[in-house]
XYZ file of C-alpha atoms in Angstrom:
559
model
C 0.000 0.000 0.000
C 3.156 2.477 0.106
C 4.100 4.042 -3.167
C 7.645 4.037 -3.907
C 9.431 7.446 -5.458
C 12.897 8.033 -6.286
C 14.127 10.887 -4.548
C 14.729 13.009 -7.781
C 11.413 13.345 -8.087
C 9.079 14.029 -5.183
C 6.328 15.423 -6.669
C 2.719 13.808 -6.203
C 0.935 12.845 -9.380
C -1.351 15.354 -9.048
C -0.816 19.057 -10.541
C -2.601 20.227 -7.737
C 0.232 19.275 -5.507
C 3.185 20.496 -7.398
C 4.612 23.098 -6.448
C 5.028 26.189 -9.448
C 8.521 26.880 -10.668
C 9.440 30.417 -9.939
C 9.657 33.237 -12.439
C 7.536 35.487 -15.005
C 7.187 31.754 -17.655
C 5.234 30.672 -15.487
C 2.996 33.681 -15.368
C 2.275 32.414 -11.197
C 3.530 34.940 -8.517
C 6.361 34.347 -6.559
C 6.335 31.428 -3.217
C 5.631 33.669 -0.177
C 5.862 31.315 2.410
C 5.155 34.079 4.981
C 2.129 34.840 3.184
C 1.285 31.391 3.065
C 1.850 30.715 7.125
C -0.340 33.425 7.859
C -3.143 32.756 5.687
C -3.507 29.117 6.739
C -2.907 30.091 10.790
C -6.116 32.145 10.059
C -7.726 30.019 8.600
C -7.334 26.953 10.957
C -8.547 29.389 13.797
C -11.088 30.494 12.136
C -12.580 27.028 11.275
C -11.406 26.385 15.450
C -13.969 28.617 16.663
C -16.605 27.854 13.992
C -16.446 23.832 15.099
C -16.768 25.266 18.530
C -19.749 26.336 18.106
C -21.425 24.096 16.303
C -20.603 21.186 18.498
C -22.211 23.372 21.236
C -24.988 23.944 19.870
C -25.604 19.838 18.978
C -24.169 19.255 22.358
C -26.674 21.371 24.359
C -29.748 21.776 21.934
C -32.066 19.131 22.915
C -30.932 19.788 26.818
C -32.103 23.529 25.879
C -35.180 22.541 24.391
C -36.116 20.426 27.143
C -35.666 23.137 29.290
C -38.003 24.688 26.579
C -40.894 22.053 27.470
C -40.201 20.394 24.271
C -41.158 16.667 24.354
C -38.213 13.974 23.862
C -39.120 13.243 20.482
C -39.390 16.904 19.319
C -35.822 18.063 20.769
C -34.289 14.726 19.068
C -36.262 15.804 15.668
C -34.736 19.667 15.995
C -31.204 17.940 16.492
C -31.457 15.773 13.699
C -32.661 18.589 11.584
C -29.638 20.969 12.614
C -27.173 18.358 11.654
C -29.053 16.878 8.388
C -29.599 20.394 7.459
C -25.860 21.356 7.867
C -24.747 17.729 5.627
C -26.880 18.438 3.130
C -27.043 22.103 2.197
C -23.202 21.793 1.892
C -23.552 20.586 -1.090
C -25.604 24.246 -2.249
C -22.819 26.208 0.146
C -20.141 24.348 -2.647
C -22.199 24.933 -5.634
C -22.670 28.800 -4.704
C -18.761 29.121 -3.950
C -17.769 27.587 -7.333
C -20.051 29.075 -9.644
C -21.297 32.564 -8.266
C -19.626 34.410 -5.542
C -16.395 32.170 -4.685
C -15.117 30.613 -1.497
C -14.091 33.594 0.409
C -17.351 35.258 -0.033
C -19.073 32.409 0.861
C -16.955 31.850 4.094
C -18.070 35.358 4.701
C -21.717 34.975 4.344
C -21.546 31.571 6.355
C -19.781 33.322 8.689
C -21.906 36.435 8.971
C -25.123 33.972 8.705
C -23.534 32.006 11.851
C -23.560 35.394 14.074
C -26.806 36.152 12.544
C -28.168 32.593 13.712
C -26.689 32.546 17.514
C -27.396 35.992 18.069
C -31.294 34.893 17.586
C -30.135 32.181 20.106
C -28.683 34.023 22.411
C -32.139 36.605 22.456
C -34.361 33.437 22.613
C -32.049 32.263 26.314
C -32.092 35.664 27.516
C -36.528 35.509 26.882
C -35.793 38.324 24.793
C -36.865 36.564 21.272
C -40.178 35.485 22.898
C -41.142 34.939 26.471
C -41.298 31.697 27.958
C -42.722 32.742 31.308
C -46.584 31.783 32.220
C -46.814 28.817 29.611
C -47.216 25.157 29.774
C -46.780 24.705 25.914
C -43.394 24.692 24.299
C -41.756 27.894 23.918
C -40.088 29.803 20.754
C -41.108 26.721 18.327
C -41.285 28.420 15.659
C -38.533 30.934 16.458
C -35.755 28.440 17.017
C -36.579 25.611 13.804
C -35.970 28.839 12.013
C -32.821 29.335 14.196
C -31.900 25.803 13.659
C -32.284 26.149 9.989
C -30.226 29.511 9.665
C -27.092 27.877 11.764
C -27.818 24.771 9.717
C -27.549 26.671 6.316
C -24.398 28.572 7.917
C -22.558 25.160 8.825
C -22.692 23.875 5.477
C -21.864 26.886 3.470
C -18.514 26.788 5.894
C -18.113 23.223 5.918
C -17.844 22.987 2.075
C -15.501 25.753 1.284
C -13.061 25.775 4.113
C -10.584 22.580 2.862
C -10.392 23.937 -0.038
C -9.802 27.395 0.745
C -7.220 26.241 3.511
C -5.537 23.989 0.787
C -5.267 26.987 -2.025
C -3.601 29.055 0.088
C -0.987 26.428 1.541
C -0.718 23.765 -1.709
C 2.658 25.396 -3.163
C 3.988 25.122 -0.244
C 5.845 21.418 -0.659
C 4.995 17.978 -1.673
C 3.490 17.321 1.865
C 2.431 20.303 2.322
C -1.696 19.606 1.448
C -0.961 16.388 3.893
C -0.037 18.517 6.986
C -2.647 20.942 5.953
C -5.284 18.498 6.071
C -3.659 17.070 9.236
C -4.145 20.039 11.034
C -7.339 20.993 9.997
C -9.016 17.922 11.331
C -7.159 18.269 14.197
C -8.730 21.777 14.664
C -11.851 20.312 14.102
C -11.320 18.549 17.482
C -10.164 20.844 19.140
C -13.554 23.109 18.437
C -14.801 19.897 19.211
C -14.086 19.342 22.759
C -13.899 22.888 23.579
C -17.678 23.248 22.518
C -18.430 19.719 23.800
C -16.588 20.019 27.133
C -15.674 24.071 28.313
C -19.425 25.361 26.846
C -21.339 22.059 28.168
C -19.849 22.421 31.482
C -21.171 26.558 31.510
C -24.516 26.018 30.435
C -24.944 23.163 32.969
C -23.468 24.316 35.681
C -23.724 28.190 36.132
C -26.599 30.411 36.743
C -27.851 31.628 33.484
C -25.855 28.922 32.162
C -27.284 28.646 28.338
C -27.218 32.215 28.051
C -23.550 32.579 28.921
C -22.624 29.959 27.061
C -24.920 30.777 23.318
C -23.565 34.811 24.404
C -19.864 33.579 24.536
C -20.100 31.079 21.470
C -21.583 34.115 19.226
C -18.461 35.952 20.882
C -16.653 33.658 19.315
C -18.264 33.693 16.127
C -17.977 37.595 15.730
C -14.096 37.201 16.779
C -13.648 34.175 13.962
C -15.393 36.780 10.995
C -13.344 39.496 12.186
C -10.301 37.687 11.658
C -11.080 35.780 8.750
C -12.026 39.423 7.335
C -8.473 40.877 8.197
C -6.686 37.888 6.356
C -8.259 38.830 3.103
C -4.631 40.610 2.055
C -2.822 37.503 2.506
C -5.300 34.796 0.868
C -5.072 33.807 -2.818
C -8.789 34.333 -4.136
C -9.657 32.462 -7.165
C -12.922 34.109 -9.253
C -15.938 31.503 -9.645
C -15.991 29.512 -12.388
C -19.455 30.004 -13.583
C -22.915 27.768 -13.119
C -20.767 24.692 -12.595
C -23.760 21.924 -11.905
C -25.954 23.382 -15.112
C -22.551 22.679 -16.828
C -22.427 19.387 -15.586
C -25.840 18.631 -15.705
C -25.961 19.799 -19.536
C -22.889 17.044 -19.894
C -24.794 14.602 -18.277
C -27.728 15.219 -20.653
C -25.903 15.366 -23.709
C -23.785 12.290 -23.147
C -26.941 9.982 -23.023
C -28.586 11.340 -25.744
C -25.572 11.281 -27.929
C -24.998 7.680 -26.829
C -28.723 6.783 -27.333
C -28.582 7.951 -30.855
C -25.313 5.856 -32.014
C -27.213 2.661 -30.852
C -30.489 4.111 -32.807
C -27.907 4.176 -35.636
C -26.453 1.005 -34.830
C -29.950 -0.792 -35.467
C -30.996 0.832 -38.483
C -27.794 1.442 -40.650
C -25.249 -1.227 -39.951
C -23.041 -0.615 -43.323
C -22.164 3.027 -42.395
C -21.520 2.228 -38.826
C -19.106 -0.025 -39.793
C -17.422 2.393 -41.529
C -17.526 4.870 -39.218
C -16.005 2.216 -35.997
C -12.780 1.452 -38.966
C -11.972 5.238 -38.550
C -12.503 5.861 -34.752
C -9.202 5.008 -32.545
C -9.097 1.264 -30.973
C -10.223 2.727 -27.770
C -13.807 3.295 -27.965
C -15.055 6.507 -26.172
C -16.690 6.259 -22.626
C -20.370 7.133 -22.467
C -19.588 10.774 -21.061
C -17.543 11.269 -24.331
C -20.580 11.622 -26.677
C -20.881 15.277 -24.936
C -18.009 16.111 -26.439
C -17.618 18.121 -29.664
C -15.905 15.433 -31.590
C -18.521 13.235 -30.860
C -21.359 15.392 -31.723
C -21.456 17.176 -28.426
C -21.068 20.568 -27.951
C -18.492 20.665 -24.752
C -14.566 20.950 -24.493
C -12.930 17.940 -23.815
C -11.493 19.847 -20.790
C -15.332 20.389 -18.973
C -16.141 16.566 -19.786
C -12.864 15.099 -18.169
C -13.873 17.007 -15.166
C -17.198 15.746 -15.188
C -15.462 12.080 -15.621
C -12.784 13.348 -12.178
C -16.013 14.471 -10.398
C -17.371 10.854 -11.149
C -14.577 8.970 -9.639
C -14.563 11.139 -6.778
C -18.118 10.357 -6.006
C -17.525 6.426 -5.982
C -14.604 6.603 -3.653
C -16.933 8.788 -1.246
C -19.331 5.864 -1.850
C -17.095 3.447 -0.974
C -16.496 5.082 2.266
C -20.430 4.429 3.517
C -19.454 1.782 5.846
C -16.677 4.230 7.490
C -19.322 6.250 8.583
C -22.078 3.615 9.483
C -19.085 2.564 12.099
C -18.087 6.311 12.979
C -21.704 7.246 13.815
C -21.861 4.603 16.022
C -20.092 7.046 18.916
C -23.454 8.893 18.712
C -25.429 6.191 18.855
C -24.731 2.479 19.544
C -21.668 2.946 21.696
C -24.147 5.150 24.043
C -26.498 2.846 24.115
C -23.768 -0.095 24.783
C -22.400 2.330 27.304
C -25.512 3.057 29.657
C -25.826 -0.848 29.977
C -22.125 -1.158 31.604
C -21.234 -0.331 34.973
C -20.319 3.505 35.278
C -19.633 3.501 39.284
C -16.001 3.992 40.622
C -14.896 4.373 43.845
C -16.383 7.766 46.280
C -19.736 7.144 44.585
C -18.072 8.748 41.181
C -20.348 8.015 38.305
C -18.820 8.623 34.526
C -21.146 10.298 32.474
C -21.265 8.101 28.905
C -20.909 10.631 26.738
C -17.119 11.496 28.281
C -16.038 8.457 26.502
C -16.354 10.240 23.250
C -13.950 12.663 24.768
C -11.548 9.722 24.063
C -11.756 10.101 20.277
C -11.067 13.404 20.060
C -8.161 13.297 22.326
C -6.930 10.567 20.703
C -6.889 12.324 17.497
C -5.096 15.256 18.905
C -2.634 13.078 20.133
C -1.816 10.964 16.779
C -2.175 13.683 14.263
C 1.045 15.713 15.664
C 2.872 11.939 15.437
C 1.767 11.280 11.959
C 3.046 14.824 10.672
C 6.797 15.073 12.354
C 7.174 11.662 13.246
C 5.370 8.572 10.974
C 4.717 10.567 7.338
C 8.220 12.316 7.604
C 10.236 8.448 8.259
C 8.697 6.896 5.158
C 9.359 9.882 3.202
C 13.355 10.006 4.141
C 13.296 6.524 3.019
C 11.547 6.793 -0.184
C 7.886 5.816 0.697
C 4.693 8.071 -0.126
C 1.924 6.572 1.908
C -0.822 7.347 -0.962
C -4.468 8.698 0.127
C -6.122 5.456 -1.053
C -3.243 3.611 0.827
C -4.458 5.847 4.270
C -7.897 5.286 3.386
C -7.673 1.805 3.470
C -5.404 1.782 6.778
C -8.480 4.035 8.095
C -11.251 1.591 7.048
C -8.871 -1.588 8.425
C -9.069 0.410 12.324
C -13.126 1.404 11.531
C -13.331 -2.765 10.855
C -11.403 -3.407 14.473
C -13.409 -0.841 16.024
C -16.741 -2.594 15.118
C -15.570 -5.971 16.061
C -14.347 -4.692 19.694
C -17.684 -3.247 20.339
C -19.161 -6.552 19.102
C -17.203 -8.655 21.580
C -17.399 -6.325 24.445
C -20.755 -6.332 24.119
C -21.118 -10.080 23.687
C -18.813 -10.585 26.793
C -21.341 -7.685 28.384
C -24.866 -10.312 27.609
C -23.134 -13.060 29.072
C -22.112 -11.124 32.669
C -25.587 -10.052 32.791
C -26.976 -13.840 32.492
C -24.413 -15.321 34.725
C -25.721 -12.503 37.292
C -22.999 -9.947 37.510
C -25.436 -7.334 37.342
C -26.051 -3.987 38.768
C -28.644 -1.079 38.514
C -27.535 2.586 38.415
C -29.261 5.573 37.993
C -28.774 8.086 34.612
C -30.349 11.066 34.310
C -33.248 9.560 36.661
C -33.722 6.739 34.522
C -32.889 3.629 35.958
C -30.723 0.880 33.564
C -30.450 -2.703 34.189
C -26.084 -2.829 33.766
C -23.792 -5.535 33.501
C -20.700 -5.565 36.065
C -18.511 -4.973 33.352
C -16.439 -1.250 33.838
C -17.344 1.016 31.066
C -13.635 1.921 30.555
C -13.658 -1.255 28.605
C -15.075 1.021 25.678
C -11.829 3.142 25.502
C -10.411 0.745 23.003
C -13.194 0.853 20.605
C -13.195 4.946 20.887
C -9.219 4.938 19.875
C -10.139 2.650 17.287
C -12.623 5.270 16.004
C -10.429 7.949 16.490
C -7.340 6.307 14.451
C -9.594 5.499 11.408
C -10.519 9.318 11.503
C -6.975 10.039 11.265
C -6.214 8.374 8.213
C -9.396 7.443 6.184
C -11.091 11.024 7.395
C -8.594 13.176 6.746
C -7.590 11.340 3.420
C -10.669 11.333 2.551
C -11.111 15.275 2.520
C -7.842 15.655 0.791
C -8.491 12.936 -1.795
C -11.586 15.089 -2.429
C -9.590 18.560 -2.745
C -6.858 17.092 -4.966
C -8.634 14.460 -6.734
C -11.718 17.143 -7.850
C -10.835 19.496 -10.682
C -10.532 23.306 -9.346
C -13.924 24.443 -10.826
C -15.818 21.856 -8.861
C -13.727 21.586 -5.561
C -16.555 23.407 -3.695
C -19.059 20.528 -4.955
C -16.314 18.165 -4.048
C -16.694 18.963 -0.837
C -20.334 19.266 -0.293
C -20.377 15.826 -1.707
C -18.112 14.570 1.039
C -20.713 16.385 3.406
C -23.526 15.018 2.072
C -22.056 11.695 2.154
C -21.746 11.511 5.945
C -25.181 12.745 6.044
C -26.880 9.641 4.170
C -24.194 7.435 5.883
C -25.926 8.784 9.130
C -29.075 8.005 7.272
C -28.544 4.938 6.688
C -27.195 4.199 10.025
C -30.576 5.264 11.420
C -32.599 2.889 8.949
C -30.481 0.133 10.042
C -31.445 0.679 13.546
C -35.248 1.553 13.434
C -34.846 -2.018 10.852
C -33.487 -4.506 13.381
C -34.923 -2.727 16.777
C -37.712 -5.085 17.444
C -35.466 -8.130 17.328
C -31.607 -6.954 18.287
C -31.990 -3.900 19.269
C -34.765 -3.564 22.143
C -35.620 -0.846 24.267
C -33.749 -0.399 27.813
C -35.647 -2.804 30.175
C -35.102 -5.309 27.577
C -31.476 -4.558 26.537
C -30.122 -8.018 27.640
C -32.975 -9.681 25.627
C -31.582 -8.505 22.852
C -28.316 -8.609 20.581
C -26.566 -5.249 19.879
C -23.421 -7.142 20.107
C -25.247 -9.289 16.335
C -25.609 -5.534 15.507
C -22.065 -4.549 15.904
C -20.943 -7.327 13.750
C -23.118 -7.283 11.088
C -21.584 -3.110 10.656
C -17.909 -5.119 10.709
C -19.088 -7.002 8.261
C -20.325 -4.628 5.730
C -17.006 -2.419 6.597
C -14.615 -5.727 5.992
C -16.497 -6.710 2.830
C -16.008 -2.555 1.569
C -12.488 -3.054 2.694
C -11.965 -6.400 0.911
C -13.072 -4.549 -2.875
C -11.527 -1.530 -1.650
C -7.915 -3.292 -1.298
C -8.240 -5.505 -4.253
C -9.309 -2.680 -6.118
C -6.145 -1.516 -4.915
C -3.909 -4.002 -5.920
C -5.657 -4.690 -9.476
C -4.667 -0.992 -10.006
C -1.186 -0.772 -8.505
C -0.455 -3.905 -10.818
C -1.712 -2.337 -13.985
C 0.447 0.841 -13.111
C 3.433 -1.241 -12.999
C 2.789 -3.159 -16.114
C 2.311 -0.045 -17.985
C 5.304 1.551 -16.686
C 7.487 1.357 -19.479
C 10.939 -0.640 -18.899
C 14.491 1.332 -19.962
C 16.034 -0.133 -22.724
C 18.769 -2.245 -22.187
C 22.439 -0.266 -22.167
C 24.826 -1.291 -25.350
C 27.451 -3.247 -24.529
C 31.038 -1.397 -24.056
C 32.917 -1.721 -27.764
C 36.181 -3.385 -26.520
């Protein structure tokens, strides 16, 4: 899975990652790497304090909007709106960037719609937006799923357009320079993440006024991350929009099967002439997106189809990474439910609240990502080995595939405690679970698991999709990576609500059940993926080296 590069060349394969030769023949400005530093420093604390608040918000919504008098299911169906609303409209945040105002306009208006949305949030705390007191109904319902939208429309604008803004301004930088860059910025996403999680959880729980000190501070925030995103505009490299890139594509898309529909019309009715016409085409007959092109009785450049034909490939690898995130969402989801259902007492009557395990992943990825960059990345590279993005991709979906089989047997090990009567009951959240005697430190592994597939198959993933996509449709790129996690979160839910009345029971019944059957049957989906995805691999690594032309042999010295 390592590529192997002689050290003469060190370039990627990619134009995207090599860096420009200096001088006017190029017609490129000059390397600033100070430029460069600063730009990308702003950046990565910008996105910090944008994660920040976002993971506050889905942290401490449904708490809020119990508060609120909301019922259960409401405040889960406002959650799961705010996140599927900030997956999915990434994909329009991306489209917008690429073909109308470009990405740092759009990080702007994400941005400015961000302050927009928690300032409403912060009036609707303070019973400023609309007055909660003297009502038994639910308060502000109306008020906050338009909130809930407007953050929801912010977050994906953002989400789309920051790697690839990050990358442009960094990319000349180095042939690993796009690998630290995506390195970092995951681990910033962390960081945001268990600042919002943990620092802004801890205020609005814990302090008088608690939600409105902590939505006031997180729009603080917010204002503070526009501000400075707005002074960097000097140092960034700004690239114009490209135009109405998806009318482009769909237009491709249109032309392609109707071109191709008409040559097998032709092919039934005149044979003779076809004929003719296959003895002059080349002996590589033309893919079906190639009828859109002009020499095929299209009307496109070859240029916009071959980027339709990139955009393609990226889309399969992002489907090939479905199982990843049927196993990644399972920190929201199955792990919490495996977690209530272990023992959480210690010693001094200290109970440890399930969610902290998820604290685990996160530090666990700000741990390994500063390893990867000086230490791992930087020791195959002195001795002449690229680790490739598919290559890290696979590594990531080989620790996702460990991670679901340690929840599996845990779990398994968990059922038969409970039946051989090392039981306990404990109290969460004044609900009352029927627990195994099994710690539930014995998920840790299963979190790092989680966290390390992040690490390679996540943040490969997102560069894969920056340097893989052609620059035109890098904001779509990345909306599609969005949108991806939201239907593999999706699907993740259908699988659930599918096998809850026969695995998956409700909590009296939990050890009636099978959640560990659960847990397997999401290792086996990932190991199958990973099984195509590495032969895939190998089919194509195999073909490269056959069609790697040999040297021809030296002449023998005249004597």
């Amino acid at each position: 899975m390592f590529y192997r590069y002689e050290h003469n060349n060190m370039d990627e394969t990619t134009p995207l990652m090599i860096r420009p030769q200096q001088g006017p023949q190029t017609g490129q400005l000059p390397w600033d790497p100070r430029r460069s530093c600063i730009a990308g420093v702003l950046v990565l604390i910008t996105l910090t304090l944008e994660r920040l608040a976002f993971y506050a918000l889905v942290a401490n919504l449904f708490l809020f909007l119990s508060l609120g008098r909301w019922s259960p299911d409401s405040g889960m169906t406002a959650v799961l709106l705010l996140v599927g609303v900030a997956h999915f409209s990434a994909l329009g945040g991306g489209w917008l960037a690429d073909a109308w105002i470009g990405r740092y306009w759009a990080l702007v208006a994400g941005l400015s719609l961000y302050v927009v949305g928690f300032s409403l949030l912060t009036a609707a705390a303070a019973g400023v937006l609309c007055n909660p007191a003297n009502s038994t109904s639910p308060f502000c319902v109306t008020e906050m799923y338009a909130i809930i939208i407007c953050v929801g429309f912010a977050a994906g604008t953002v989400r789309a357009n920051f790697p690839s803004f990050g990358a442009e301004q960094v990319k000349y930088g180095g042939t690993d320079s796009l690998r630290r860059f995506f390195n970092w910025y995951y681990w910033c996403v962390n960081i945001g993440s268990l600042l919002g999680v943990g620092a802004l959880s801890y205020v609005a729980l814990d302090m008088p006024n608690g939600f409105l000190r902590a939505f006031a501070g997180t729009c603080g925030c917010l204002i503070v991350a526009l501000i400075l995103f707005a002074c960097g505009r000097p140092y960034y490299l700004v690239h114009r929009p490209a135009g109405s890139v998806l009318m482009n594509i769909l237009c491709i898309l249109c032309e392609a099967i109707s071109g191709r529909c008409h040559l097998r019309r032709q092919t039934s009715i005149q044979s003779s002439p076809l004929i003719e016409r296959r003895s002059q085409r080349p002996v590589t007959s033309p893919s079906w997106l190639d009828y859109a092109k002009i020499r095929y009785g299209g009307s496109h450049h070859d240029a916009a189809v071959e980027d339709v034909k990139k955009l393609g490939i990226v889309l399969l690898l992002f489907t090939s990474l479905l199982p990843y995130w049927l196993v990644f969402f399972q920190i929201e989801t199955g792990f919490q439910e495996q977690g209530v259902h272990l023992k959480i007492g210690f010693e001094k009557n200290f109970n440890m609240p399930t969610a902290w395990l998820s604290l685990f992943d996160q530090i666990f990825i700000l741990a390994l990502i500063p390893v990867m960059n000086s230490v791992i990345y930087p020791y195959f590279d002195r001795h002449g080995y690229r680790v490739t993005l598919l290559s890290r991709i696979a590594f990531g979906m080989s620790f996702s595939f460990m991670a679901a089989i340690a929840a599996g047997v845990l779990e398994f090990l968990s059922i038969y405690q409970w039946k051989h009567g090392n039981r306990v009951t404990q109290v969460i959240h004044n609900v009352t679970y029927n627990a195994s005697d099994m710690s539930l430190l014995w998920q840790v592994p299963q979190y790092c698991l989680v966290g390390t597939a992040e690490v390679f198959a996540g943040v490969a993933g997102l560069e894969f999709a920056y340097s893989a996509a052609p620059r035109p449709l890098q904001g779509v790129a990345m909306g599609m990576f969005s949108a991806m996690e939201g239907i593999g979160s999706l699907l993740g839910t259908a699988l659930i609500s599918a096998l809850s009345p026969t695995w998956i029971r409700k909590d009296s019944q939990h050890f009636q059940g099978h959640l560990d059957y659960y847990f397997f049957l999401l290792a086996g989906i990932q190991g199958w993926a990973l099984a195509i995805f590495t032969l895939w691999l190998l089919v194509k690594r195999v073909r490269e080296m056959n069609s790697t032309p040999t040297p021809p042999p030296e002449p023998a010295p005249v004597s």
